[in-house]
Amino acid sequence: NNVYRLSVGLSMGDPRCGYHYPYCGQAFDFSVTVNNVNDAPYLNGYSRVSSSDTIAFEGTASNITAVTVGSVENKIDPGSGLLTKEIVTLYAKDDDGDAVACSVSGADAPLLVTQTYGSSGCKIYTSSYADYETRSSYSAVLKFSDGTSNKEIYLTINVIDVDD
């Protein structure tokens, strides 16, 4: 219920006013309406490509402020058996039920690619195959947007060296 009604009676200074003398004061009726606002989406889940990958979060469940992903270099997609650039899929939740899009910004943003996945997922890829000897980490700001409200999360990807 978003409308609350209340009535306030004033005794006009007469201590006898109240239940037994209901007409000696003035009653004022009020309505309070609580309006809905658009809630910003927030990080709600993830899926890794490899069981060797690690992921850590900073912040509380509905207010995660940073994500650190440890991703093995030269990763093989378990579904296709081919080398993949995919790092992680992060899922947002929007309490209003809006579709959520994602993007990255920051110095390393040109080295990362995002793809909206379903109505709330964000697949994150490196623009070239992750190789520890070439580049050991990436930093960016990941933004989830429902078209009205945004949530920005600091993203760090650490490439894990795999000895051949």
Short mmCIF file of C-alpha atoms in Angstrom, two decimals:
data_model
loop_
_atom_site.label_atom_id
_atom_site.label_comp_id
_atom_site.label_asym_id
_atom_site.label_seq_id
_atom_site.Cartn_x
_atom_site.Cartn_y
_atom_site.Cartn_z
CA ASN A 1 0.00 0.00 0.00
CA ASN A 2 1.55 3.30 -0.99
CA VAL A 3 -1.14 5.62 0.50
CA TYR A 4 -1.37 6.05 4.26
CA ARG A 5 -4.26 7.93 5.84
CA LEU A 6 -4.28 9.33 9.35
CA SER A 7 -6.37 11.65 11.44
CA VAL A 8 -4.98 13.90 14.16
CA GLY A 9 -7.29 15.42 16.79
CA LEU A 10 -6.43 18.55 18.75
CA SER A 11 -7.91 19.20 22.19
CA MET A 12 -7.78 22.99 21.90
CA GLY A 13 -6.30 23.08 25.44
CA ASP A 14 -9.28 21.42 27.21
CA PRO A 15 -8.00 18.39 29.20
CA ARG A 16 -11.50 16.82 29.10
CA CYS A 17 -11.38 16.46 25.31
CA GLY A 18 -10.85 13.01 23.97
CA TYR A 19 -12.93 9.87 23.88
CA HIS A 20 -15.78 11.20 26.13
CA TYR A 21 -15.85 14.67 24.59
CA PRO A 22 -15.13 14.00 20.93
CA TYR A 23 -16.52 17.33 19.63
CA CYS A 24 -14.52 19.77 21.68
CA GLY A 25 -11.44 19.75 19.44
CA GLN A 26 -10.58 19.92 15.79
CA ALA A 27 -9.63 16.84 13.75
CA PHE A 28 -7.30 17.04 10.75
CA ASP A 29 -7.14 14.29 8.15
CA PHE A 30 -3.92 13.60 6.25
CA SER A 31 -2.91 11.34 3.40
CA VAL A 32 0.71 10.42 2.80
CA THR A 33 1.55 8.96 -0.60
CA VAL A 34 4.84 7.12 -1.07
CA ASN A 35 5.97 7.23 -4.70
CA ASN A 36 8.04 4.53 -6.31
CA VAL A 37 11.48 5.49 -7.63
CA ASN A 38 13.59 3.70 -10.20
CA ASP A 39 16.08 1.46 -8.40
CA ALA A 40 19.57 1.16 -9.86
CA PRO A 41 20.64 -2.31 -10.96
CA TYR A 42 23.22 -4.12 -8.85
CA LEU A 43 25.60 -7.05 -9.24
CA ASN A 44 23.80 -10.22 -8.28
CA GLY A 45 25.75 -13.20 -9.63
CA TYR A 46 28.44 -14.54 -11.91
CA SER A 47 29.59 -17.53 -13.93
CA ARG A 48 33.18 -18.48 -14.63
CA VAL A 49 34.50 -20.01 -17.83
CA SER A 50 37.07 -22.17 -16.06
CA SER A 51 37.03 -23.77 -12.63
CA SER A 52 40.61 -22.49 -12.28
CA ASP A 53 39.36 -18.89 -12.35
CA THR A 54 38.84 -17.01 -9.09
CA ILE A 55 36.51 -14.16 -8.23
CA ALA A 56 36.30 -11.85 -5.21
CA PHE A 57 33.87 -9.07 -4.35
CA GLU A 58 34.14 -5.93 -2.21
CA GLY A 59 31.02 -4.51 -0.59
CA THR A 60 27.74 -6.00 0.54
CA ALA A 61 25.48 -8.23 -1.57
CA SER A 62 23.31 -5.44 -2.95
CA ASN A 63 26.11 -2.87 -3.01
CA ILE A 64 29.20 -4.52 -4.47
CA THR A 65 31.73 -1.82 -5.30
CA ALA A 66 34.58 -3.86 -6.79
CA VAL A 67 35.18 -7.22 -8.47
CA THR A 68 38.55 -8.91 -8.89
CA VAL A 69 38.72 -11.83 -11.33
CA GLY A 70 41.70 -14.18 -11.58
CA SER A 71 41.58 -15.65 -15.07
CA VAL A 72 43.93 -18.31 -16.39
CA GLU A 73 45.83 -17.42 -19.56
CA ASN A 74 45.17 -19.18 -22.87
CA LYS A 75 41.78 -20.37 -21.64
CA ILE A 76 39.95 -23.19 -23.41
CA ASP A 77 36.14 -22.98 -23.69
CA PRO A 78 34.83 -26.23 -22.17
CA GLY A 79 31.87 -26.27 -24.57
CA SER A 80 33.79 -25.95 -27.83
CA GLY A 81 37.28 -27.02 -26.81
CA LEU A 82 38.66 -23.90 -28.53
CA LEU A 83 40.76 -21.05 -27.19
CA THR A 84 38.47 -18.29 -25.86
CA LYS A 85 38.80 -14.62 -24.97
CA GLU A 86 35.89 -14.80 -22.51
CA ILE A 87 36.81 -13.91 -18.93
CA VAL A 88 33.60 -13.96 -16.88
CA THR A 89 29.86 -13.31 -17.07
CA LEU A 90 28.49 -11.00 -14.39
CA TYR A 91 24.74 -10.76 -13.75
CA ALA A 92 22.89 -7.71 -12.53
CA LYS A 93 19.51 -7.54 -10.85
CA ASP A 94 17.08 -4.69 -11.28
CA ASP A 95 14.32 -4.66 -8.66
CA ASP A 96 12.06 -2.81 -11.12
CA GLY A 97 12.37 -5.64 -13.66
CA ASP A 98 14.05 -3.45 -16.28
CA ALA A 99 16.47 -4.94 -18.81
CA VAL A 100 20.08 -4.16 -17.93
CA ALA A 101 22.89 -3.25 -20.34
CA CYS A 102 26.58 -3.11 -19.52
CA SER A 103 29.67 -1.24 -20.66
CA VAL A 104 33.24 -0.59 -19.53
CA SER A 105 35.25 2.61 -19.27
CA GLY A 106 38.68 3.60 -18.06
CA ALA A 107 42.25 3.27 -19.29
CA ASP A 108 42.03 -0.45 -20.14
CA ALA A 109 38.51 -0.29 -21.61
CA PRO A 110 39.82 -0.51 -25.22
CA LEU A 111 41.38 -3.87 -24.28
CA LEU A 112 38.08 -5.29 -23.02
CA VAL A 113 34.84 -6.14 -24.79
CA THR A 114 31.42 -6.41 -23.17
CA GLN A 115 28.37 -8.16 -24.53
CA THR A 116 24.94 -7.91 -22.97
CA TYR A 117 23.79 -11.44 -22.26
CA GLY A 118 20.07 -12.03 -21.81
CA SER A 119 18.17 -9.37 -19.87
CA SER A 120 20.73 -8.90 -17.10
CA GLY A 121 24.04 -10.56 -17.95
CA CYS A 122 27.29 -8.99 -19.08
CA LYS A 123 29.91 -11.18 -20.73
CA ILE A 124 33.39 -9.73 -20.46
CA TYR A 125 36.11 -10.62 -22.94
CA THR A 126 39.66 -9.51 -23.58
CA SER A 127 40.16 -8.06 -27.07
CA SER A 128 43.04 -10.51 -27.61
CA TYR A 129 43.70 -13.87 -25.95
CA ALA A 130 44.78 -13.38 -22.34
CA ASP A 131 48.49 -14.14 -22.04
CA TYR A 132 50.35 -13.45 -18.81
CA GLU A 133 53.64 -12.76 -20.56
CA THR A 134 51.97 -10.06 -22.71
CA ARG A 135 49.74 -8.44 -20.06
CA SER A 136 49.20 -9.57 -16.47
CA SER A 137 46.21 -7.40 -15.48
CA TYR A 138 43.40 -5.14 -16.70
CA SER A 139 41.54 -2.41 -14.82
CA ALA A 140 38.26 -0.81 -15.82
CA VAL A 141 34.96 0.50 -14.51
CA LEU A 142 32.01 -1.75 -15.30
CA LYS A 143 28.67 0.04 -15.62
CA PHE A 144 25.27 -1.63 -15.36
CA SER A 145 22.42 0.57 -16.64
CA ASP A 146 18.65 0.10 -16.80
CA GLY A 147 18.32 3.16 -19.05
CA THR A 148 17.50 5.45 -16.12
CA SER A 149 19.79 4.47 -13.25
CA ASN A 150 23.38 3.24 -13.29
CA LYS A 151 25.67 1.26 -11.02
CA GLU A 152 29.44 1.47 -11.48
CA ILE A 153 31.76 -1.24 -10.19
CA TYR A 154 35.56 -1.28 -10.27
CA LEU A 155 36.74 -4.30 -12.24
CA THR A 156 40.21 -5.85 -12.02
CA ILE A 157 41.21 -8.85 -14.10
CA ASN A 158 44.43 -10.57 -13.07
CA VAL A 159 45.78 -13.02 -15.66
CA ILE A 160 47.06 -16.19 -13.99
CA ASP A 161 50.30 -17.57 -15.44
CA VAL A 162 50.10 -21.20 -16.52
CA ASP A 163 53.48 -22.84 -17.03
CA ASP A 164 53.66 -24.89 -20.23
#
